[in-house]
Short mmCIF file of C-alpha atoms in Angstrom, two decimals:
data_model
loop_
_atom_site.label_atom_id
_atom_site.label_comp_id
_atom_site.label_asym_id
_atom_site.label_seq_id
_atom_site.Cartn_x
_atom_site.Cartn_y
_atom_site.Cartn_z
CA MET P 1 73.17 93.50 47.36
CA ASP P 2 71.48 96.63 48.66
CA GLU P 3 73.57 98.24 51.27
CA GLN P 4 72.83 100.96 53.80
CA ARG P 5 75.86 103.17 54.38
CA ARG P 6 76.33 104.21 57.98
CA PRO P 7 79.14 106.11 59.61
CA GLY P 8 81.54 103.53 61.00
CA TYR P 9 80.14 100.42 59.27
CA THR P 10 78.17 99.22 56.30
CA LEU P 11 75.26 96.92 57.00
CA SER P 12 73.86 94.75 54.29
CA GLN P 13 70.08 94.72 53.91
CA PRO P 14 69.36 91.13 55.02
CA PHE P 15 71.29 91.54 58.24
CA SER P 16 69.52 94.83 58.84
CA ASN P 17 66.25 92.98 58.46
CA ARG P 18 67.44 90.38 60.93
CA LEU P 19 68.23 93.04 63.48
CA LYS P 20 64.87 94.64 62.92
CA GLU P 21 63.22 91.34 63.73
CA THR P 22 65.03 91.05 67.02
CA ARG P 23 65.25 94.69 68.00
CA GLY P 24 62.35 96.46 66.45
CA LEU P 25 62.72 99.60 68.49
CA MET P 26 66.40 99.92 67.86
CA ALA P 27 65.94 99.17 64.19
CA SER P 28 64.02 102.38 63.74
CA SER P 29 67.12 104.28 64.78
CA LEU P 30 69.09 102.30 62.19
CA GLU P 31 66.74 103.44 59.47
CA HIS P 32 66.30 107.05 60.46
CA GLN P 33 69.41 108.07 62.36
CA PRO P 34 73.10 107.55 61.75
CA ALA P 35 74.36 104.72 63.99
CA THR P 36 77.73 105.02 65.59
CA ASP P 37 79.99 102.10 66.51
CA GLU P 38 79.00 102.62 70.12
CA GLN P 39 75.31 102.53 69.30
CA TRP P 40 75.74 99.40 67.24
CA ARG P 41 77.80 97.66 69.93
CA ALA P 42 75.19 98.64 72.50
CA LEU P 43 72.48 97.23 70.28
CA VAL P 44 74.05 93.85 69.59
CA SER P 45 75.51 93.40 73.05
CA ARG P 46 71.97 93.09 74.42
CA SER P 47 70.75 90.88 71.58
CA ALA P 48 69.59 87.41 72.42
CA HIS P 49 71.24 86.32 69.17
CA GLY P 50 74.93 85.67 69.10
CA VAL P 51 76.74 88.21 66.95
CA LEU P 52 80.34 87.98 65.77
CA VAL P 53 82.35 90.22 63.51
CA VAL P 54 85.16 88.41 61.72
CA ASP P 55 87.73 90.19 59.61
CA SER P 56 89.16 89.20 56.25
CA SER P 57 91.54 86.77 58.04
CA THR P 58 88.45 85.14 59.60
CA VAL P 59 89.63 86.23 63.04
CA VAL P 60 86.96 87.33 65.50
CA ARG P 61 87.05 91.10 66.08
CA PHE P 62 83.82 91.46 67.97
CA ALA P 63 81.56 89.04 69.86
CA ASN P 64 78.58 89.69 72.07
CA ALA P 65 77.76 87.82 75.27
CA ALA P 66 75.18 85.65 73.56
CA ALA P 67 77.81 84.45 71.04
CA GLU P 68 80.19 83.58 73.89
CA GLN P 69 77.45 81.64 75.60
CA LEU P 70 76.36 79.82 72.44
CA LEU P 71 79.95 78.82 71.60
CA SER P 72 80.73 77.90 75.24
CA VAL P 73 83.59 80.35 75.46
CA GLY P 74 84.40 82.55 78.43
CA ALA P 75 83.97 86.32 78.44
CA ASN P 76 86.21 88.09 75.94
CA GLN P 77 87.78 84.75 74.96
CA LEU P 78 86.55 84.91 71.39
CA ILE P 79 88.33 88.08 70.37
CA GLY P 80 91.42 87.24 68.39
CA GLN P 81 90.42 83.61 67.80
CA GLU P 82 90.19 82.25 64.31
CA PHE P 83 86.55 81.42 63.48
CA GLY P 84 86.97 80.30 59.89
CA LEU P 85 85.33 81.60 56.77
CA PRO P 86 81.61 81.11 57.30
CA LEU P 87 80.03 79.34 54.32
CA VAL P 88 76.28 79.59 53.89
CA THR P 89 73.75 78.81 51.19
CA ASP P 90 70.80 81.14 50.67
CA GLN P 91 72.17 83.33 53.47
CA ARG P 92 71.88 80.66 56.15
CA THR P 93 73.11 77.31 57.31
CA GLU P 94 73.13 75.22 60.46
CA ILE P 95 76.17 74.36 62.54
CA ASP P 96 76.74 72.44 65.76
CA SER P 97 78.19 73.95 68.90
CA TYR P 98 79.45 71.32 71.31
CA ARG P 99 79.40 71.94 75.01
CA PRO P 100 81.72 70.66 77.74
CA ASP P 101 79.09 68.09 78.75
CA LYS P 102 79.23 66.74 75.16
CA SER P 103 75.74 67.97 74.39
CA LEU P 104 75.19 69.76 71.10
CA LEU P 105 73.46 72.99 70.26
CA THR P 106 72.13 73.48 66.77
CA LEU P 107 72.83 77.03 65.67
CA GLU P 108 71.41 78.82 62.69
CA MET P 109 74.23 80.84 61.17
CA ARG P 110 73.59 83.86 58.97
CA VAL P 111 76.27 86.01 57.40
CA ALA P 112 76.33 89.57 56.07
CA ASP P 113 79.11 91.73 54.64
CA VAL P 114 80.04 94.82 56.61
CA THR P 115 82.81 97.38 56.75
CA TRP P 116 84.33 97.13 60.20
CA GLU P 117 86.75 99.71 61.45
CA GLY P 118 87.48 100.74 57.91
CA GLY P 119 88.02 97.28 56.50
CA PRO P 120 85.88 94.52 54.97
CA ALA P 121 84.41 92.13 57.49
CA LEU P 122 81.57 89.70 58.01
CA VAL P 123 78.86 89.85 60.61
CA VAL P 124 77.93 86.36 61.75
CA SER P 125 74.60 85.95 63.49
CA LEU P 126 74.06 82.82 65.57
CA HIS P 127 70.64 81.72 66.73
CA ASP P 128 69.97 78.68 68.90
CA ILE P 129 67.40 76.59 67.08
CA SER P 130 67.96 73.39 69.10
CA GLY P 131 64.43 73.51 70.49
CA GLN P 132 62.99 74.01 67.05
CA VAL P 133 65.12 71.19 65.63
CA GLN P 134 64.13 68.90 68.49
CA ALA P 135 60.48 69.80 67.97
CA GLN P 136 60.83 69.05 64.28
CA ALA P 137 62.60 65.78 65.08
CA GLY P 138 59.84 64.97 67.58
CA ALA P 139 57.20 65.74 64.97
CA ARG P 140 59.08 63.58 62.47
CA ARG P 141 59.34 60.75 64.99
CA SER P 142 55.67 61.12 65.80
CA GLU P 143 54.81 61.05 62.10
CA GLN P 144 57.10 58.06 61.57
CA PHE P 145 55.44 56.32 64.52
CA ALA P 146 51.99 56.98 63.09
CA ARG P 147 53.21 55.83 59.68
CA ALA P 148 54.70 52.68 61.21
CA ILE P 149 51.38 51.89 62.90
CA LEU P 150 49.53 52.54 59.65
CA ASP P 151 51.92 50.36 57.67
CA SER P 152 51.75 47.53 60.20
CA LEU P 153 48.00 47.17 59.61
CA SER P 154 47.12 44.28 57.35
CA ALA P 155 44.06 46.14 56.08
CA ALA P 156 44.55 48.53 53.20
CA VAL P 157 43.95 52.02 54.62
CA ALA P 158 43.48 55.35 52.86
CA VAL P 159 42.66 58.73 54.36
CA VAL P 160 40.55 61.05 52.23
CA ASP P 161 39.52 64.63 52.91
CA ALA P 162 36.03 66.08 52.67
CA ASP P 163 36.50 66.63 48.93
CA GLY P 164 37.49 63.01 48.38
CA GLN P 165 41.17 63.77 47.83
CA ILE P 166 43.34 60.87 48.99
CA ARG P 167 45.76 62.34 51.55
CA ALA P 168 47.55 59.20 52.75
CA THR P 169 47.68 55.48 52.13
CA ASN P 170 49.49 52.71 53.96
CA ALA P 171 51.79 50.04 52.58
CA ALA P 172 49.00 47.45 52.48
CA TRP P 173 46.90 49.79 50.34
CA THR P 174 49.75 50.35 47.90
CA ALA P 175 50.43 46.62 47.66
CA ALA P 176 46.73 45.78 47.21
CA ALA P 177 46.33 48.54 44.61
CA ASN P 178 49.22 47.06 42.63
CA ARG P 179 47.74 43.57 42.88
CA HIS P 180 44.24 44.62 41.83
CA ARG P 181 44.74 47.22 39.12
CA GLY P 182 41.27 46.43 37.81
CA ASN P 183 39.53 47.40 41.05
CA SER P 184 38.49 51.02 40.68
CA LEU P 185 37.71 51.23 44.41
CA LEU P 186 41.27 50.26 45.31
CA ALA P 187 43.70 51.05 42.48
CA LEU P 188 44.09 54.66 43.56
CA GLU P 189 46.98 56.57 45.09
CA VAL P 190 47.70 59.70 47.09
CA GLY P 191 46.60 62.81 45.20
CA GLN P 192 43.78 61.13 43.30
CA ASN P 193 40.14 61.85 44.12
CA TYR P 194 38.28 58.87 45.56
CA PHE P 195 34.82 60.36 45.09
CA ALA P 196 35.55 61.21 41.45
CA ALA P 197 36.82 57.67 40.87
CA CYS P 198 33.55 56.27 42.29
CA ARG P 199 31.52 58.56 40.05
CA ALA P 200 33.59 57.55 37.03
CA ALA P 201 33.27 53.81 37.64
CA ALA P 202 31.48 52.12 34.79
CA GLY P 203 30.23 48.70 33.80
CA ALA P 204 29.94 46.02 36.43
CA GLU P 205 31.61 48.23 39.04
CA ALA P 206 29.27 51.20 38.65
CA ALA P 207 26.64 49.96 41.09
CA THR P 208 29.19 49.03 43.77
CA ALA P 209 31.03 52.34 43.39
CA GLY P 210 27.73 54.22 43.63
CA GLN P 211 26.87 52.44 46.87
CA ALA P 212 30.34 53.13 48.28
CA LEU P 213 30.08 56.82 47.38
CA ALA P 214 26.66 57.13 49.02
CA GLY P 215 28.01 55.41 52.15
CA MET P 216 31.02 57.72 52.35
CA GLN P 217 28.83 60.80 51.95
CA ALA P 218 26.57 59.52 54.73
CA VAL P 219 29.52 59.16 57.11
CA LEU P 220 31.02 62.47 56.01
CA HIS P 221 27.82 64.36 56.76
CA GLY P 222 27.17 62.57 60.03
CA ARG P 223 24.14 60.65 58.84
CA ALA P 224 25.85 57.36 59.72
CA PRO P 225 28.60 56.60 62.25
CA SER P 226 30.27 54.20 59.81
CA TYR P 227 29.62 52.33 56.59
CA GLU P 228 30.46 48.83 55.40
CA LEU P 229 30.15 47.20 52.00
CA GLU P 230 31.11 43.75 50.83
CA TYR P 231 31.84 43.60 47.14
CA THR P 232 33.42 41.39 44.55
CA VAL P 233 35.87 42.55 41.92
CA PRO P 234 34.36 41.85 38.49
CA GLY P 235 36.31 39.65 36.12
CA THR P 236 38.49 37.96 38.73
CA ALA P 237 39.11 34.23 38.75
CA PRO P 238 39.18 32.93 41.38
CA GLU P 239 36.72 35.51 42.58
CA VAL P 240 38.15 38.29 44.75
CA TRP P 241 36.08 39.75 47.58
CA PHE P 242 36.69 42.88 49.61
CA ILE P 243 35.02 44.48 52.59
CA LEU P 244 35.13 48.27 52.44
CA ARG P 245 34.67 50.10 55.75
CA VAL P 246 34.40 53.85 56.12
CA THR P 247 34.86 55.60 59.44
CA PRO P 248 35.36 59.27 60.28
CA LEU P 249 38.87 60.34 61.26
CA HIS P 250 38.29 61.70 64.73
CA ASP P 251 39.77 65.06 65.68
CA SER P 252 40.51 65.90 62.06
CA PRO P 253 39.77 69.57 61.45
CA ASP P 254 38.66 69.05 57.86
CA HIS P 255 36.36 66.06 58.39
CA ARG P 256 38.53 63.39 56.92
CA LEU P 257 37.45 59.82 56.34
CA VAL P 258 39.36 56.60 56.82
CA ILE P 259 38.68 53.94 54.20
CA TRP P 260 39.61 50.41 55.19
CA GLN P 261 39.66 47.64 52.64
CA THR P 262 40.19 44.00 53.60
CA ASP P 263 40.64 41.16 51.15
CA VAL P 264 38.16 38.57 52.44
CA SER P 265 38.42 36.27 49.42
CA ALA P 266 39.75 33.36 51.48
CA ASN P 267 36.98 33.70 54.09
CA LYS P 268 34.36 34.21 51.42
CA LEU P 269 35.49 31.23 49.38
CA ALA P 270 35.57 29.10 52.55
CA ALA P 271 32.02 30.23 53.40
CA LEU P 272 30.89 29.47 49.87
CA ALA P 273 32.54 26.05 50.08
CA ALA P 274 30.80 25.38 53.41
CA GLN P 275 27.51 26.46 51.89
CA GLU P 276 28.12 24.18 48.92
CA THR P 277 28.92 21.32 51.31
CA ARG P 278 25.65 21.92 53.12
CA LEU P 279 23.77 21.98 49.83
CA GLU P 280 25.52 18.81 48.70
CA THR P 281 24.62 17.14 51.99
CA ASP P 282 21.00 18.16 51.43
CA ARG P 283 21.13 16.85 47.89
CA GLN P 284 22.70 13.60 49.10
CA THR P 285 19.95 13.22 51.68
CA GLN P 286 17.37 13.86 49.00
CA ARG P 287 19.02 11.30 46.70
CA ASP P 288 19.14 8.74 49.50
CA GLN P 289 15.48 9.34 50.24
CA GLU P 290 14.64 9.03 46.55
CA ARG P 291 16.58 5.79 46.27
CA SER P 292 14.92 4.41 49.42
CA SER P 293 11.53 5.24 47.97
CA LEU P 294 12.44 3.52 44.73
CA GLU P 295 13.69 0.49 46.63
CA ARG P 296 10.51 0.35 48.68
CA LEU P 297 8.46 0.54 45.49
CA SER P 298 10.51 -2.08 43.70
CA THR P 299 10.62 -4.55 46.58
CA ALA P 300 7.03 -4.17 47.67
CA ASN P 301 4.58 -6.96 46.97
CA PRO P 302 3.11 -6.74 43.50
CA THR P 303 0.05 -4.58 43.33
CA PRO P 304 -3.13 -6.50 43.19
CA VAL P 305 -3.86 -5.22 39.68
CA THR P 306 -0.48 -6.22 38.27
CA ALA P 307 -0.49 -9.51 40.09
CA GLN P 308 -3.93 -10.33 38.97
CA SER P 309 -3.34 -9.25 35.40
CA PHE P 310 -0.07 -11.00 34.87
CA GLY P 311 0.59 -13.19 37.89
CA LEU P 312 4.25 -12.43 37.35
CA ALA P 313 7.33 -12.44 39.52
CA PRO P 314 9.86 -9.60 39.11
CA LEU P 315 11.74 -9.77 35.83
CA ARG P 316 15.04 -9.57 37.67
CA SER P 317 14.48 -12.83 39.53
CA GLU P 318 12.51 -14.62 36.85
CA LEU P 319 14.71 -13.75 33.83
CA PRO P 320 18.05 -12.49 35.24
CA ALA P 321 19.86 -12.76 31.88
CA VAL P 322 17.21 -10.65 30.17
CA PHE P 323 17.30 -8.20 33.05
CA ALA P 324 21.10 -7.95 32.79
CA GLU P 325 20.88 -7.35 29.04
CA ILE P 326 18.24 -4.67 29.47
CA LEU P 327 20.31 -3.11 32.24
CA GLN P 328 23.35 -2.83 29.93
CA ARG P 329 21.23 -1.15 27.27
CA TYR P 330 19.69 1.13 29.89
CA LEU P 331 23.15 2.09 31.19
CA VAL P 332 24.17 3.16 27.70
CA LEU P 333 21.04 5.28 27.54
CA PHE P 334 21.94 6.69 30.94
CA ASP P 335 25.30 7.92 29.64
CA GLN P 336 23.83 9.25 26.44
CA SER P 337 21.23 11.09 28.44
CA LEU P 338 23.97 12.69 30.53
CA GLU P 339 25.83 13.71 27.40
CA ARG P 340 22.67 15.32 26.15
CA ARG P 341 22.55 17.33 29.37
CA ALA P 342 26.24 18.24 29.51
CA PHE P 343 26.90 19.06 25.88
CA ARG P 344 23.40 20.11 24.95
CA VAL P 345 23.43 17.67 22.07
CA GLU P 346 20.53 15.53 20.96
CA PRO P 347 21.76 11.97 20.53
CA PRO P 348 19.10 9.69 19.05
CA ILE P 349 18.19 7.97 22.29
CA SER P 350 14.41 8.04 21.78
CA ASP P 351 14.47 5.24 19.22
CA GLU P 352 16.58 3.05 21.46
CA MET P 353 14.32 3.97 24.36
CA ARG P 354 11.29 2.89 22.37
CA ASN P 355 13.04 -0.35 21.39
CA LEU P 356 13.99 -1.00 24.98
CA ALA P 357 10.42 -0.38 26.15
CA GLN P 358 9.20 -2.74 23.46
CA TYR P 359 11.70 -5.36 24.61
CA LEU P 360 10.53 -4.88 28.18
CA GLY P 361 6.96 -5.20 27.05
CA GLN P 362 7.73 -8.36 25.17
CA HIS P 363 8.86 -9.79 28.48
CA ARG P 364 5.77 -8.61 30.29
CA ALA P 365 7.67 -6.06 32.28
CA VAL P 366 5.64 -3.97 34.68
CA PRO P 367 6.38 -0.56 36.22
CA ARG P 368 8.03 -2.23 39.19
CA ASP P 369 10.53 -3.84 36.80
CA VAL P 370 11.31 -0.43 35.31
CA LEU P 371 11.86 0.90 38.82
CA GLU P 372 14.18 -1.99 39.60
CA LEU P 373 16.02 -1.43 36.36
CA HIS P 374 16.38 2.26 37.10
CA LEU P 375 17.54 1.61 40.65
CA ALA P 376 20.14 -0.92 39.49
CA ALA P 377 21.42 1.51 36.88
CA LEU P 378 21.56 4.33 39.42
CA LYS P 379 23.55 2.18 41.86
CA THR P 380 25.94 1.11 39.12
CA LYS P 381 26.54 4.62 37.90
CA THR P 382 26.77 6.41 41.22
CA SER P 383 28.82 3.97 43.27
CA ALA P 384 32.14 5.70 42.50
CA ALA P 385 31.06 8.96 40.89
CA SER P 386 31.77 12.48 42.09
CA PRO P 387 28.98 14.33 43.96
CA GLY P 388 28.30 16.49 40.93
CA ARG P 389 28.04 13.48 38.65
CA VAL P 390 25.85 11.63 41.16
CA GLN P 391 23.52 14.61 41.18
CA ALA P 392 23.46 14.70 37.39
CA TYR P 393 22.73 10.95 37.13
CA THR P 394 19.98 11.28 39.72
CA GLU P 395 18.30 14.23 38.01
CA GLU P 396 18.72 12.96 34.47
CA GLY P 397 17.80 9.41 35.52
CA ARG P 398 14.39 10.55 36.74
CA ILE P 399 13.54 11.85 33.29
CA LEU P 400 14.97 8.75 31.66
CA ALA P 401 12.92 6.42 33.89
CA LEU P 402 9.76 8.40 33.24
CA GLU P 403 10.45 8.36 29.53
CA LEU P 404 10.96 4.60 29.56
CA MET P 405 7.83 4.16 31.61
CA GLY P 406 5.94 6.25 29.07
CA TYR P 407 7.17 4.17 26.14
CA LEU P 408 6.26 0.98 28.01
CA ALA P 409 2.77 2.32 28.66
CA ALA P 410 2.51 3.22 24.99
CA TYR P 411 3.57 -0.31 24.07
CA TYR P 412 0.80 -1.87 26.17
CA ARG P 413 -1.72 0.75 24.98
CA GLN P 414 -1.03 -0.39 21.43
CA TYR P 415 -2.27 -3.89 22.32
CA VAL P 416 -5.28 -2.53 24.12
CA THR P 417 -6.32 -0.45 21.10
CA THR P 418 -5.56 -3.21 18.59
CA SER P 419 -7.08 -5.95 20.81
CA SER P 420 -3.89 -7.88 20.23
CA TRP P 421 -3.17 -8.64 23.85
CA PRO P 422 0.24 -10.18 24.25
CA GLY P 423 -0.97 -12.48 27.05
CA PRO P 424 0.23 -12.98 30.56
CA GLU P 425 2.84 -15.68 30.03
CA ARG P 426 6.49 -14.87 30.36
CA ARG P 427 9.21 -17.02 28.90
CA PRO P 428 12.93 -16.88 28.82
CA PRO P 429 14.51 -15.58 25.55
CA ASP P 430 15.57 -19.03 24.41
CA ALA P 431 12.09 -20.54 24.85
CA SER P 432 9.66 -20.61 21.95
CA PRO P 433 7.20 -17.76 22.16
CA ALA P 434 3.79 -18.66 23.56
CA THR P 435 2.16 -15.76 21.85
CA PRO P 436 3.34 -13.37 19.15
CA GLU P 437 5.96 -10.81 20.21
CA ARG P 438 6.38 -12.18 23.72
CA ALA P 439 9.97 -13.19 23.65
CA ALA P 440 13.06 -11.67 22.16
CA MET E 1 97.77 73.72 42.62
CA PRO E 2 99.80 72.01 45.39
CA SER E 3 100.77 68.39 44.81
CA ARG E 4 99.68 67.33 48.29
CA VAL E 5 96.79 68.64 50.33
CA VAL E 6 95.84 67.58 53.85
CA LEU E 7 92.37 68.54 54.96
CA LYS E 8 91.15 68.00 58.51
CA LEU E 9 87.41 67.94 59.03
CA TYR E 10 86.05 68.50 62.53
CA ILE E 11 82.59 67.06 63.15
CA ALA E 12 80.48 66.48 66.25
CA GLY E 13 79.07 62.97 66.53
CA GLN E 14 77.50 60.79 63.88
CA THR E 15 74.75 63.20 62.94
CA PRO E 16 73.19 63.67 59.51
CA ARG E 17 74.99 67.02 59.32
CA ALA E 18 78.34 65.37 60.04
CA GLU E 19 77.70 62.64 57.45
CA SER E 20 76.69 65.25 54.92
CA ALA E 21 79.91 67.19 55.54
CA ILE E 22 82.03 64.07 55.06
CA PHE E 23 80.15 63.18 51.89
CA HIS E 24 80.59 66.62 50.35
CA LEU E 25 84.27 66.84 51.32
CA ARG E 26 84.96 63.49 49.62
CA ARG E 27 83.10 64.68 46.55
CA ILE E 28 85.16 67.86 46.45
CA CYS E 29 88.42 65.94 46.76
CA GLU E 30 87.45 63.45 44.06
CA THR E 31 86.36 66.22 41.75
CA ALA E 32 88.90 69.00 42.30
CA LEU E 33 91.82 67.31 44.07
CA PRO E 34 92.07 63.81 42.62
CA ASN E 35 94.87 61.68 44.11
CA GLN E 36 96.37 64.61 45.97
CA ALA E 37 94.14 65.17 48.99
CA GLU E 38 94.30 63.40 52.31
CA ILE E 39 91.26 63.68 54.52
CA ILE E 40 91.42 63.43 58.30
CA VAL E 41 88.11 63.37 60.15
CA VAL E 42 88.09 64.35 63.84
CA ASP E 43 85.01 63.82 65.99
CA VAL E 44 85.23 66.55 68.62
CA LEU E 45 83.05 64.52 71.00
CA GLU E 46 85.59 61.69 70.91
CA ARG E 47 88.71 63.87 70.74
CA PRO E 48 87.88 67.11 72.60
CA ASP E 49 91.60 67.56 73.24
CA LEU E 50 92.30 67.96 69.52
CA ALA E 51 89.40 70.36 69.14
CA GLU E 52 90.65 72.36 72.12
CA ALA E 53 94.19 72.47 70.76
CA GLU E 54 92.89 73.68 67.40
CA ARG E 55 90.39 75.99 69.16
CA ILE E 56 87.47 74.71 67.09
CA LEU E 57 84.40 76.77 67.97
CA ALA E 58 81.70 74.90 66.05
CA THR E 59 81.31 72.12 63.53
CA PRO E 60 81.60 71.28 60.72
CA THR E 61 84.91 73.10 60.47
CA LEU E 62 87.32 72.22 57.68
CA VAL E 63 91.00 73.11 58.06
CA ARG E 64 93.62 73.08 55.35
CA GLU E 65 96.64 71.71 57.18
CA VAL E 66 98.90 71.29 54.18
CA PRO E 67 100.10 73.26 52.35
CA PRO E 68 100.68 76.08 54.83
CA PRO E 69 99.41 78.55 55.83
CA ARG E 70 96.48 76.97 57.61
CA ARG E 71 93.09 78.08 56.36
CA ARG E 72 89.72 77.16 57.73
CA VAL E 73 86.09 77.33 56.70
CA ILE E 74 82.98 76.62 58.75
CA GLY E 75 79.43 75.71 57.81
CA ASP E 76 77.97 74.50 54.55
CA LEU E 77 80.34 72.43 52.38
CA THR E 78 77.91 71.80 49.53
CA ASP E 79 79.28 74.50 47.22
CA ILE E 80 82.56 73.23 45.84
CA HIS E 81 83.67 76.65 44.55
CA LYS E 82 83.04 78.41 47.87
CA VAL E 83 84.90 75.68 49.76
CA LEU E 84 87.93 75.73 47.46
CA THR E 85 88.01 79.54 47.50
CA GLY E 86 87.68 79.62 51.28
CA LEU E 87 90.57 77.18 51.60
CA GLY E 88 92.67 79.04 49.05
CA LEU E 89 92.78 76.03 46.74
CA ARG E 90 91.29 77.60 43.61
CA PRO E 91 93.76 77.41 40.70
#
């Protein structure tokens, strides 16, 4: 330790610096003129800092008025008292002085070696830092309060500076970041750069991150008061949705931004479910209308052309057994048709369809009979099916009915072109055919 | 090294500084004075009479009661060597 030798005492450099801080004018005399005991006593006796000199037995040999006040001891009461060996780390420590009213003063204690009245001694400097400690405690409490508010928010919150550096996050952000490690807009922590992360986002997230970055820049530069973006996290099942909000942090000197992220997956999925319900209701209405139309067509009086050409009653009422048999075959085709749709396979249903149309033709079936057949099949298949399956039967059934109708038309066209008209008479399957190919 | 050591620690209230002093004193005793040190903790706010009798000026103050003569240190107890030297307990 550097020491300045003075007549009467030796003052170590750090303590000299301390005195210079508190008594600048007097310090100049310490540096340039020899200081006597009297000068030194005069100097420290007026110091606002408490000053004690303790000898090698740790007994107080000198104390100024400030020390007496700080240690709540009467005038000249300290001299001769045992203080104890002052222990400090890095030249300072903090101790408590208790007062008669049980309040505490926090004192900063500094120690320096001196030679006092010809012997080794220690100069102990005491400085009341209670106000400073209370201010620090107040600041800590204020920070803890702000942190508690931040952590009590259910939204994930991060504060970023104008360069995009994340300065603070709350507990919800940390938890959400841990849950969604694949979300490059969320899986970030204090110290990382949010803007850089947005720029680095690739793949399915690149577009979203680009929009978020543009929004943040707009808020940062005052072009927008706030910014909001709803986005989905790619590759999540069930799908995860977030709303990202960006607002400026008011009164922040360096133009900070607050980024709020809220997991809205539950709301979003509920909205999607409601939308799906509405769509399903619409589809159901459409199906009901379609079925009503088919029923109207099938139950209407025979068209004059059909009636005149064939003079036939509906197949269903005239030959119920044949109708039931055809219906069973049609139902099988119905299922095969659905398989073709679901599994994208091509079961050989066309041949059976052609055979069925031929069978219908042999029984003088007319389009109304096909409609009735289709309607009966639709009712059978959709009575206890799920909405999705009902929709599939309805859509696939339309094609099936049209296909059957086409084959039936082709069957009749064959007789027209070959002039081999099958004739108008219809007989049950067990009756002997009136004309060739009329009965099964 | 004495076979029995009694150390009396004066603290003021249940403050972080007081808790730190107790913690470090226990560590010192476990490390350097195993099975031979007795610790007595006195809260000067609860027992001002004891502090007055001992003329404790500030806390934390640690007093070696046994073996005599009494020795005391005040301030930072984190450095085990400084504390033992200050109390005259270095071998």
